[in-house]
Coordinates of C-alpha atoms in Angstrom, one line a residue:
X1 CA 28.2 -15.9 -10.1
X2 CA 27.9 -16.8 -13.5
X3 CA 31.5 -16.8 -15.5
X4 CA 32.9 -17.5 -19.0
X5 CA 36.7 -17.8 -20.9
X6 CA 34.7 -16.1 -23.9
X7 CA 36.5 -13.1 -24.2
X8 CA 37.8 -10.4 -26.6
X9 CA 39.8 -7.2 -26.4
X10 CA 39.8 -4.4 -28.6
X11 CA 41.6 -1.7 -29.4
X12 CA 41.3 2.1 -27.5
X13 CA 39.0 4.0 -29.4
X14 CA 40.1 7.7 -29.4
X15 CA 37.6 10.9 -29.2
X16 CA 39.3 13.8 -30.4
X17 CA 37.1 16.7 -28.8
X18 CA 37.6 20.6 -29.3
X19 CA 37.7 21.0 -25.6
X20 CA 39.6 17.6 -24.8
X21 CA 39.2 13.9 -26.0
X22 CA 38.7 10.3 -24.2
X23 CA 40.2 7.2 -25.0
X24 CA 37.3 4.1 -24.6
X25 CA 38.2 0.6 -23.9
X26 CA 36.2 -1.6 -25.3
X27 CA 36.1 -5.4 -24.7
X28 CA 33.5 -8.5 -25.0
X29 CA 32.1 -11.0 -22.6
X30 CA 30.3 -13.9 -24.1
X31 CA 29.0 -12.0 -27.0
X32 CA 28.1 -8.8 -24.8
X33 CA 29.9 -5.4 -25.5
X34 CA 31.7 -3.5 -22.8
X35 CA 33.0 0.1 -22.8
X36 CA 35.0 2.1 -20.2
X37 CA 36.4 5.6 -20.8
X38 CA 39.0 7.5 -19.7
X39 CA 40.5 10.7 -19.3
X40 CA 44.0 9.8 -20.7
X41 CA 45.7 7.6 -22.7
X42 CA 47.8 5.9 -20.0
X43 CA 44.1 5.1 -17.8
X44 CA 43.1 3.6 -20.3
X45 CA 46.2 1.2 -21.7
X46 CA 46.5 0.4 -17.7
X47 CA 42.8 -0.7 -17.7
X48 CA 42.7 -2.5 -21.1
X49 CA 46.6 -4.1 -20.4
X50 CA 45.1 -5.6 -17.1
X51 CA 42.3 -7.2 -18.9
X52 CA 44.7 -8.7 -21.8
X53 CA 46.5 -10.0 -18.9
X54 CA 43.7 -12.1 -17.0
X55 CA 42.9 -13.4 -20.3
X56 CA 46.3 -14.3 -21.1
X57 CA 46.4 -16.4 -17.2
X58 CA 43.4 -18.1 -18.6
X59 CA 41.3 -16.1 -15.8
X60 CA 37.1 -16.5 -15.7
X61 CA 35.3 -13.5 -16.8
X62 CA 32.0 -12.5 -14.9
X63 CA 29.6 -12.4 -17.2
X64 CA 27.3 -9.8 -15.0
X65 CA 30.5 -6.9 -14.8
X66 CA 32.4 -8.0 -17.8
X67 CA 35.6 -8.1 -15.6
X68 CA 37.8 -10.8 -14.4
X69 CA 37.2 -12.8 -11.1
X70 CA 40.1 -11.0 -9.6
X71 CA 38.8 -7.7 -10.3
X72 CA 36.9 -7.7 -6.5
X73 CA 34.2 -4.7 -7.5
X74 CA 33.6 -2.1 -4.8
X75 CA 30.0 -3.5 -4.7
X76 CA 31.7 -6.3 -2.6
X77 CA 33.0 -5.0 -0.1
X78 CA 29.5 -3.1 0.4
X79 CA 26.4 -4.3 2.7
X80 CA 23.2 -3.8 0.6
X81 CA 21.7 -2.4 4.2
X82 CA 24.6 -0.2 4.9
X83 CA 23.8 0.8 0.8
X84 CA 20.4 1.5 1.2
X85 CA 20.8 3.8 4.5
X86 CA 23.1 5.7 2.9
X87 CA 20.9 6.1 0.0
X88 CA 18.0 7.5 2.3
X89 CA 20.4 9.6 3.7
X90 CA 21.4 11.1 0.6
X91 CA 18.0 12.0 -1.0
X92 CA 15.7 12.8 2.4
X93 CA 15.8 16.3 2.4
X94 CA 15.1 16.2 -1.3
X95 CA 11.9 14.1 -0.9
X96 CA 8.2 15.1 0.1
X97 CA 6.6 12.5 3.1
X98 CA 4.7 10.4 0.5
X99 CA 7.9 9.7 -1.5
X100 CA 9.9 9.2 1.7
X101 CA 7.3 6.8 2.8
X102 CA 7.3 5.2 -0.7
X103 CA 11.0 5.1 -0.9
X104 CA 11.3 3.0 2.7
X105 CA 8.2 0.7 1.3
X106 CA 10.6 -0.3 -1.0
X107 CA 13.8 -0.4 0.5
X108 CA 12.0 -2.7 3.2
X109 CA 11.0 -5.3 0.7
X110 CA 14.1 -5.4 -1.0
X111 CA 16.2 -5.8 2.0
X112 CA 14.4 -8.5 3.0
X113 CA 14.9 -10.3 -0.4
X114 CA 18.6 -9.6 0.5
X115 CA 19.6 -11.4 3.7
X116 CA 21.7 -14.5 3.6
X117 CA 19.0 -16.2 6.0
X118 CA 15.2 -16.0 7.4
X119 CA 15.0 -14.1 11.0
X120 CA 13.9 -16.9 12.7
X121 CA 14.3 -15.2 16.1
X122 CA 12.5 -12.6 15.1
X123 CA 8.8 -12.3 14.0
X124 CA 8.3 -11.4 10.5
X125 CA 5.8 -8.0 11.2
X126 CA 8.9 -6.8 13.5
X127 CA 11.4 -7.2 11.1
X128 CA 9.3 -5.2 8.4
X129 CA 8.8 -2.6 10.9
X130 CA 11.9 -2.0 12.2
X131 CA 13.5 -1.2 8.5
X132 CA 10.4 0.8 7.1
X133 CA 9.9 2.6 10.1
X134 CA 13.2 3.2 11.6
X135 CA 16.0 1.6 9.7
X136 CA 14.7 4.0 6.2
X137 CA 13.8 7.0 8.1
X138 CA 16.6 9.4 8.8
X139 CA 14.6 11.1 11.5
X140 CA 14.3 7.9 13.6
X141 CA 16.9 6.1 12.6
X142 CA 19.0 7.4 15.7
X143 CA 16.0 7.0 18.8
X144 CA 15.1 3.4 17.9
X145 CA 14.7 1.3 21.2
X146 CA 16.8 -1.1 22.0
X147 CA 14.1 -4.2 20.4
X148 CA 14.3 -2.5 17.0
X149 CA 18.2 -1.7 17.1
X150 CA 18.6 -5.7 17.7
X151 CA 16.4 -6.1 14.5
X152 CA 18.7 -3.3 12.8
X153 CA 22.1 -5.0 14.3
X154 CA 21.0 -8.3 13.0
X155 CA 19.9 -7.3 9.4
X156 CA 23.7 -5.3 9.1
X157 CA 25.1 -8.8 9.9
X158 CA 22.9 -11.1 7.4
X159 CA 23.0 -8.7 4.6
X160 CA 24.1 -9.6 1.2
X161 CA 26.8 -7.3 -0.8
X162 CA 25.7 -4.9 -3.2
X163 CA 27.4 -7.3 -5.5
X164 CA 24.4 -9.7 -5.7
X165 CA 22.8 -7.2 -8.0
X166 CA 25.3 -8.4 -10.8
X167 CA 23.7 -11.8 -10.6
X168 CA 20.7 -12.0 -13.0
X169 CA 18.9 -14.9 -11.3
X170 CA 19.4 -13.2 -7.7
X171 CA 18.2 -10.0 -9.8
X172 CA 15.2 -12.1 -10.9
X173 CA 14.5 -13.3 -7.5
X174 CA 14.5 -10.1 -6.0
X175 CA 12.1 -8.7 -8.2
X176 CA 9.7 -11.9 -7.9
X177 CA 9.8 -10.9 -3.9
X178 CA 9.3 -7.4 -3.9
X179 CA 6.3 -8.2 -6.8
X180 CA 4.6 -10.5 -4.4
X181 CA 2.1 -9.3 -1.2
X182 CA 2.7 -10.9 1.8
X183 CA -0.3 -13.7 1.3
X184 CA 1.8 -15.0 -1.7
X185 CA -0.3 -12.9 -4.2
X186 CA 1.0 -10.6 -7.0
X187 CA 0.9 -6.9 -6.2
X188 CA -1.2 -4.5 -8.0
X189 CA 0.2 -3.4 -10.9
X190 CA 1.1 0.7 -9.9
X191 CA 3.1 -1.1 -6.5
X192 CA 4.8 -3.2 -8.7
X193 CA 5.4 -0.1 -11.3
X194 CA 6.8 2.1 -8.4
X195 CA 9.0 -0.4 -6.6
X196 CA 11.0 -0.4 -10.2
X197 CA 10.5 2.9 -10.2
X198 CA 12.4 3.8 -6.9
X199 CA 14.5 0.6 -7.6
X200 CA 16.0 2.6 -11.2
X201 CA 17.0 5.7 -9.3
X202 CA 18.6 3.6 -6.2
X203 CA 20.9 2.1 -9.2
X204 CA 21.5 5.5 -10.9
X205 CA 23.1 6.4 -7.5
X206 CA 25.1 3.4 -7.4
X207 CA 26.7 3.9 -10.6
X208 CA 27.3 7.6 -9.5
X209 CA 28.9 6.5 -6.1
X210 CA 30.7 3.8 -8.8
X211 CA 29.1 1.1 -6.5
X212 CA 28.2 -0.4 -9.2
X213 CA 29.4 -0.3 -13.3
X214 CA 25.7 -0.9 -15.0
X215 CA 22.1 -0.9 -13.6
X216 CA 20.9 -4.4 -13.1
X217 CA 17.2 -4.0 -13.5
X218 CA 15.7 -5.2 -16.9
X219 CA 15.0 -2.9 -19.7
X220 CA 13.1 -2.0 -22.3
X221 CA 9.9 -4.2 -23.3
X222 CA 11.7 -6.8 -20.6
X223 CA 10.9 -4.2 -18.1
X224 CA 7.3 -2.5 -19.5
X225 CA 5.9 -6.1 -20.0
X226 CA 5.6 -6.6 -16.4
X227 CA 3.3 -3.9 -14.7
X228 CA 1.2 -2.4 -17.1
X229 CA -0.8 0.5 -15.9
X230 CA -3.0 3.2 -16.9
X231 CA -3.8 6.4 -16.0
X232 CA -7.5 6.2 -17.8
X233 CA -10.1 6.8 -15.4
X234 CA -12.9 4.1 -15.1
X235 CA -16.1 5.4 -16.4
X236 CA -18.0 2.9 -13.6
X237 CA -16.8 5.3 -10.9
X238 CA -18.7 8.3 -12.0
X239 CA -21.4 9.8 -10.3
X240 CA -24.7 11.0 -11.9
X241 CA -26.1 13.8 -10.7
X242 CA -29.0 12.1 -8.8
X243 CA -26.4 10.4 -7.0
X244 CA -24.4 13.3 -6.2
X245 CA -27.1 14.9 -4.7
X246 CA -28.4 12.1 -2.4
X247 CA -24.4 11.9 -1.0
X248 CA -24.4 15.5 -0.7
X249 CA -28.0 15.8 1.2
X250 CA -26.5 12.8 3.5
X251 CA -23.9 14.5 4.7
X252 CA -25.6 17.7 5.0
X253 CA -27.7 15.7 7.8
X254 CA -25.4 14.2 9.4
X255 CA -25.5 14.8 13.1
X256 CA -22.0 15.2 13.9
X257 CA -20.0 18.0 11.5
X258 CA -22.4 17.3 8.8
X259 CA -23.1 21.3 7.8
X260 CA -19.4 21.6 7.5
X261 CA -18.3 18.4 6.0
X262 CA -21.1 19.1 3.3
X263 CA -19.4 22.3 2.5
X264 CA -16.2 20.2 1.9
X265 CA -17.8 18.3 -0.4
X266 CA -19.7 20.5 -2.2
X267 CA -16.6 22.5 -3.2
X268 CA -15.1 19.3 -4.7
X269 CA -17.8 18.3 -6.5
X270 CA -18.3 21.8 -7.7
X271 CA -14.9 22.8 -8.9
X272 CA -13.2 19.4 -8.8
X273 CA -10.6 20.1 -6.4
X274 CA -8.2 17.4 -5.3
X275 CA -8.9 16.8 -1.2
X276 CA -5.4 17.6 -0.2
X277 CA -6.2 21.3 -2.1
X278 CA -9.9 22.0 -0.1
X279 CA -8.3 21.3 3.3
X280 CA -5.1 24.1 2.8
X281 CA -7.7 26.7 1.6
X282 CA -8.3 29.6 3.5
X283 CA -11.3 32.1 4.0
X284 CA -9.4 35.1 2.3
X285 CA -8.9 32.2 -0.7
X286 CA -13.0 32.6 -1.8
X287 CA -14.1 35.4 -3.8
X288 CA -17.6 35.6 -2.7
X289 CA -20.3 38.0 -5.7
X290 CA -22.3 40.5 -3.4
X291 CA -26.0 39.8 -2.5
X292 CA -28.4 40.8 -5.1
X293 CA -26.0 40.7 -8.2
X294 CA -27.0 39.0 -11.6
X295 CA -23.5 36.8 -11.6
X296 CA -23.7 35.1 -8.9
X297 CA -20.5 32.4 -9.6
X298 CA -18.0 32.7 -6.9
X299 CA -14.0 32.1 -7.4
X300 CA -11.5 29.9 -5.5
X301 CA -7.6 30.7 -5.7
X302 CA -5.6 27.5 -4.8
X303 CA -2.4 27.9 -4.0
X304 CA -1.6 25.2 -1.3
X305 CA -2.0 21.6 -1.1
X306 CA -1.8 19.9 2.0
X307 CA -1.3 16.5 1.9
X308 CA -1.8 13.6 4.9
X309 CA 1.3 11.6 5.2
X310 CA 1.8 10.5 8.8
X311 CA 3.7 12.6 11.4
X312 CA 7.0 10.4 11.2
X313 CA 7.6 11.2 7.2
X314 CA 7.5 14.8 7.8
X315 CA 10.0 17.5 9.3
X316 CA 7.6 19.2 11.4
X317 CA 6.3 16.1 13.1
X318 CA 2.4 16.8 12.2
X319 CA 0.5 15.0 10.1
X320 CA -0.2 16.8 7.0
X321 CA 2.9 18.2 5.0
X322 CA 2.4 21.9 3.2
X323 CA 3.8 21.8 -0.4
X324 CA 3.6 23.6 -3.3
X325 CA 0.4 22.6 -6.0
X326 CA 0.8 18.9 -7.6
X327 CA 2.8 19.6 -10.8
X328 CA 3.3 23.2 -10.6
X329 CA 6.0 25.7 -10.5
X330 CA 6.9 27.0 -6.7
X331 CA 4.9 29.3 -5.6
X332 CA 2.4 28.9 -8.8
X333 CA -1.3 29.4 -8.0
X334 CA -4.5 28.7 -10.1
X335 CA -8.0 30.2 -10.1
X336 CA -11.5 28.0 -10.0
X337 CA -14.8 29.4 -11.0
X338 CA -17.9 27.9 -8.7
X339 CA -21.4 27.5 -9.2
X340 CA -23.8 29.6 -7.9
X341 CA -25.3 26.6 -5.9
X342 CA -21.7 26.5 -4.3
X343 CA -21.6 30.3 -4.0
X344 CA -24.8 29.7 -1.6
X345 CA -22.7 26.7 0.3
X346 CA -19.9 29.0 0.9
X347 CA -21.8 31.9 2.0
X348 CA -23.6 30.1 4.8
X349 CA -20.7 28.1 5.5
X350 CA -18.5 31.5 6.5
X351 CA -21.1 32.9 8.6
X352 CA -22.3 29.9 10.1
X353 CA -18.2 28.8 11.4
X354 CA -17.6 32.5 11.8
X355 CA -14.3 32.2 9.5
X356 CA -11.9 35.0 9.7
X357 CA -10.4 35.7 6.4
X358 CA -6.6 33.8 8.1
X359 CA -9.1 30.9 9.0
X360 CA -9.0 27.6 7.2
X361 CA -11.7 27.5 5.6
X362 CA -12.7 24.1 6.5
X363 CA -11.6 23.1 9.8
X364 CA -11.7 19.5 12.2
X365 CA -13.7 19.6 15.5
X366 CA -11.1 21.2 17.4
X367 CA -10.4 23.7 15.0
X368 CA -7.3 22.3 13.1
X369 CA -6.5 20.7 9.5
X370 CA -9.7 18.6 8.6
X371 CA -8.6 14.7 9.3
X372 CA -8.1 12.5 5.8
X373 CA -9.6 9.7 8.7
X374 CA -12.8 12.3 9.2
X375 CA -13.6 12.7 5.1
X376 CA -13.3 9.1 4.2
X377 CA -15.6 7.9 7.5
X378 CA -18.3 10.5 6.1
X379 CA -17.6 9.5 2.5
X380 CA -18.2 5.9 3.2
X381 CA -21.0 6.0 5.8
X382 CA -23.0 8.3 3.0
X383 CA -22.5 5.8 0.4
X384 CA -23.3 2.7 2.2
X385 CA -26.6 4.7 3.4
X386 CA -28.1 6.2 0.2
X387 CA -26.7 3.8 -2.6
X388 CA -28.4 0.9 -3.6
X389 CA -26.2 -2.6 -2.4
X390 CA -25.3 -3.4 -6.1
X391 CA -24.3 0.0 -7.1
X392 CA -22.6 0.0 -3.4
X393 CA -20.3 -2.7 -4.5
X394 CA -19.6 -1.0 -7.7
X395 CA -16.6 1.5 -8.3
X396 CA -19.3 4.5 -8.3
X397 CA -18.1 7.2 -6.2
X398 CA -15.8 4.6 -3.9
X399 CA -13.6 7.6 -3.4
X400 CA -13.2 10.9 -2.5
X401 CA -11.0 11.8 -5.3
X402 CA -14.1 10.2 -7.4
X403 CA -15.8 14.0 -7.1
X404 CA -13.1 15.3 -8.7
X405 CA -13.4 12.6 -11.4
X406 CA -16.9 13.4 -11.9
X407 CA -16.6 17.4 -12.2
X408 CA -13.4 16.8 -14.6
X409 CA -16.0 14.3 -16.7
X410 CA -18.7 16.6 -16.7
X411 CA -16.8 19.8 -17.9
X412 CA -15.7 17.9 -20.8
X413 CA -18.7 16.7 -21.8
X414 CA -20.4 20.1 -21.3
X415 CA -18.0 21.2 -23.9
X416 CA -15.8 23.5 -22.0
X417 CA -12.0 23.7 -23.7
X418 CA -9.8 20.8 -22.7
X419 CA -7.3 23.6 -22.1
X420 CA -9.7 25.5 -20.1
X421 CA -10.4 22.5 -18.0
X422 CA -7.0 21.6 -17.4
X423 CA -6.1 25.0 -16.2
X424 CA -8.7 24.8 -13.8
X425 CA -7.6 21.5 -12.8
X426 CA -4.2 21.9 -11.8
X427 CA -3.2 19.4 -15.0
X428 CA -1.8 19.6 -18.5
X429 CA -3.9 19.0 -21.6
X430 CA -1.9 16.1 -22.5
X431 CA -2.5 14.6 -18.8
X432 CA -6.5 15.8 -18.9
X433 CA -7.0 14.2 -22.0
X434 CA -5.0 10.8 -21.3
X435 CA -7.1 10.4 -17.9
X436 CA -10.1 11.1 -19.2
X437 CA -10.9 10.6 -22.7
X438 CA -12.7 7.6 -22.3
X439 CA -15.2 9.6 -20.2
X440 CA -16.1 11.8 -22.8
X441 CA -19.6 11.0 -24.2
X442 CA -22.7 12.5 -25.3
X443 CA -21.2 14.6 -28.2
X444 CA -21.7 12.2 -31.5
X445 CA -25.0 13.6 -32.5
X446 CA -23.5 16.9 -32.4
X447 CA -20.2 15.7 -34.1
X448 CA -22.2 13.7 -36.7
X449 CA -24.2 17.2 -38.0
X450 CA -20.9 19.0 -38.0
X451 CA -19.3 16.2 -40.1
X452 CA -22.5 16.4 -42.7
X453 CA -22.5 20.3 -42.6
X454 CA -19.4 19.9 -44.5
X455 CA -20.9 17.9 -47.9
X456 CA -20.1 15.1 -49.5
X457 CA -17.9 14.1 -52.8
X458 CA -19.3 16.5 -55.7
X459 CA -20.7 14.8 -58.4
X460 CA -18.7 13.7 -61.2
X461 CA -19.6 15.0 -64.6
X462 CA -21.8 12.9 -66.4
X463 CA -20.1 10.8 -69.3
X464 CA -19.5 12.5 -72.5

C-alpha cells in the first residue's frame, strides 16, 4: 500500500441546481485530483473537516483511495471471493449461458490471482474447477460435493480483500495472470480483451455497492494498447466455389446422416446463416415456390437462434439455450432469399425426413436439436478428405461459421446493397462493412470506367 504526506485540501465547490444543488469536496494526493459530492452542506464540511484533520496529525495518505490510512474502506473488510459470488448472484438472471460461462472464466482466473498463498493440498485442475464450475454458477453453487465445497471453504479463507484492487502493482499483477494461459503463454488477444471487458463491469458494481470509490483497471490508450483486436475477416478463410462444392458433395455421401447434414450445410452456404440460426429453424420457417413456376428462389424466416452452451449454464438444464436473434430487438425476425439450387435441397430434404411443418427442420439422429459436436466432426472429416494438405493447414473454410463468411463475401462482391446484405444477415451496415471490407474485390475495372465516364479537367483556354 503505497502512501504519501503530499496533500492538499480545497475548498467545497457549490452546485446551485434548479431542482437542488451539491456541494463537492475536492482534495489532492501527490499531484492526483479527488472529488466527492454530497447532498448537503454539513456531509460535506464533515467529510472535508476529517481530512484537514488527518493532515493536520501528520497522517499518510493512500495514494490508490486518496484517503487517510485510518480511513479503513469497506473494500477491507470484504473477501474478493465472497465479492465475486455475490456479483454472480446479482447479474445471473440477467445473463445468457455464453456470458454466464464467460463471466465464471473470468472470475476463476482472477480469484486465483487473489489468494494470499498456492493450494498446495490441492491440485491445480481442481481448484479451477471447483470456482468455474461450482463456486461462479448460481445453479450449482448449493449441490457441490463435499471435495469441491473443501476447495470452496479453503479459497473463502486465503482470499485477499477487495482492497488489493487499490494497489496498482497488485492491479498490474493481476492482470499479467489472468493475460497468461496456463503453459506460461500470453492469451489470444479477444480472451485477453474480454477478461477486461467482464473485469470493467465487476468494478462498475463495486462502485455502485460503494465497495470501492474508483475503478482500478487502466484506461484509455493504457488499457487499448494491450489486446488489440479486429473484427475484419481474413480473406485466407474463404472458400471458392470449387471448393464449396467438393465439401458439399462430401457430406452429401457421407454414410452416416450425410443427406441431412448436407442440407444443413447447404442452407448456410446458400443464405449465410449463422449455425446457431439453421438448427432453431422449423419446417413451417421455408417458403418453398410450387413445382413448375419460372421463380424458383425459396425464402427462410429466422426468428430463433439456438445456441450450444452446455447444460450447466442454462435454466432448463439442456444443452442449447433458445434466445432471441444476435443483435436484434425481442421478438424481431428477418427474411432470407435462397437459391434455386437450395430450393431443390430443401424440397428433397422435407420429403425425404417426412418434416411436419412444427418439425425442426434439421434434426440429430434421435430426432432432437442437431449436436454443435455432430456439425463440426462432419465439417472437419470433409475438409481433411477433399482439401489438398497445404490448403488443409490453411484458414480456408476451418470453420463452420466460414460458410457464412463466404456467402456474406460473395454478395458483396456480386454487388448486392451493403444494406441489403446486412438485412439479410442479421447485422448493421456499419458492422457488415467493418467485418468485411477487406473481402470485397473484383470491382476496380468496373469502378475505374465509372470514374473515367465522368471526364477529366476541361481544357484551359489557349493564351491570348
Amino acid at each position: 500500500m503505497e502512501t504519501t504526506y503530499d496533500v492538499k485540501v480545497y475548498k467545497i465547490y457549490v452546485y446551485k441546481g434548479t431542482r437542488k444543488s451539491s456541494y463537492t469536496v475536492r482534495w489532492e494526493v501527490a499531484g492526483k485530483r479527488w472529488r466527492e459530492q454530497f447532498d448537503t452542506v454539513a456531509l460535506a464540511e464533515g467529510f472535508r473537516s476529517g481530512l484537514i484533520t488527518a493532515t493536520g496529525k501528520g497522517e499518510a495518505f493512500v495514494i490508490g483511495t486518496g484517503l487517510p490510512v485510518s480511513h479503513r474502506s469497506k473494500s477491507a473488510a470484504v473477501s474478493w471471493y465472497a465479492f465475486a459470488v455475490e456479483y454472480v448472484d446479482a447479474r445471473w438472471t440477467q445473463l445468457g449461458g455464453n456470458s454466464r460461462k464467460n463471466l465464471a472464466k473470468t472470475l476463476t482466473a482472477t480469484t486465483i490471482a487473489l489468494l494470499r498463498a498456492r493450494p498446495a493440498q490441492f491440485e491445480p485442475v481442481a481448484v479451477r474447477t471447483a470456482l468455474r464450475e461450482w463456486a461462479f454458477n448460481a445453479n450449482r453453487r448449493g449441490t457441490a460435493p463435499e471435495d469441491v465445497a473443501t476447495i470452496l471453504r479453503w479459497v473463502e479463507r486465503n482470499s485477499l480483500p477487495v482492497s488489493t484492487w487499490e494497489d496498482p502493482g497488485k492491479v498490474d499483477e493481476v492482470l499479467r495472470a489472468i493475460d497468461t494461459r496456463l503453459d506460461g503463454k500470453q492469451a489470444a488477444a479477444w480472451s485477453r480483451k474480454r477478461h477486461r471487458r467482464i473485469l470493467n463491469v465487476v468494478m462498475k458494481h463495486a462502485i455502485r455497492r460503494r465497495v470501492l470509490r474508483t475503478n482500478p483497471l487502466p484506461k484509455g490508450k493504457e488499457a487499448t494498447a494491450v489486446a488489440k483486436t479486429t473484427n475484419a475477416v481474413d480473406k485466407r478463410s474463404l472458400m471458392n466455389p470449387d471448393q464449396a462444392a467438393a465439401l458439399l458433395d462430401w457430406i452429401r455421401r457421407r454414410p452416416r446422416g450425410g443427406k441431412r447434414l448436407h442440407a444443413f450445410f447447404v442452407t448456410l452456404y446458400y443464405c449465410g446463416l449463422r449455425p446457431e440460426e439453421a438448427v432453431a429453424m422449423r419446417g413451417k420457417d421455408v417458403s418453398l415456390p410450387a413445382l413448375g413456376v419460372a421463380d424458383q428462389w425459396c425464402e427462410l424466416l429466422i426468428h430463433t437462434a439456438t445456441p450450444e452452451v452446455g447444460k450447466q449454464w442454462t435454466d432448463t438444464g439442456k444443452i442449447h439455450e433458445e434466445r432471441d436473434l444476435k443483435g436484434r430487438a425481442e421478438g424481431e425476425t428477418r427474411t432470407v432469399p435462397g437459391h434455386p439450387a437450395l430450393t431443390r435441397v430443401l424440397r428433397q430434404h422435407i420429403a425425404d425426413e417426412a418434416l411436419q411443418p412444427g418439425d425442426l427442420l434439421f434434426q440429430g439422429e434421435t430426432g432432437g436439436v442437431l449436436a454443435g459436436s455432430v456439425i463440426r466432426r462432419a465439417w472437419r472429416s470433409a475438409r481433411e478428405a477433399v482439401l489438398a494438405p497445404h490448403v488443409l493447414e490453411s484458414p480456408t473454410g476451418r470453420r463452420v461459421y466460414d460458410n457464412r463468411h463466404t456467402r456474406l463475401t460473395k454478395w458483396l462482391n456480386d454487388g448486392v446493397p451493403p444494406a441489403q446484405v446486412a438485412d439479410w444477415a442479421g447485422n448493421s451496415v456499419p458492422v457488415l462493412l467493418a467485418t468485411y471490407a477487406r473481402c470485397v474485390d473484383g470491382q476496380l475495372p468496373d469502378l475505374k470506367r465509372r470514374l473515367e465516364a465522368a471526364g477529366d479537367l476541361p481544357e484551359p483556354p489557349p493564351a491570348g
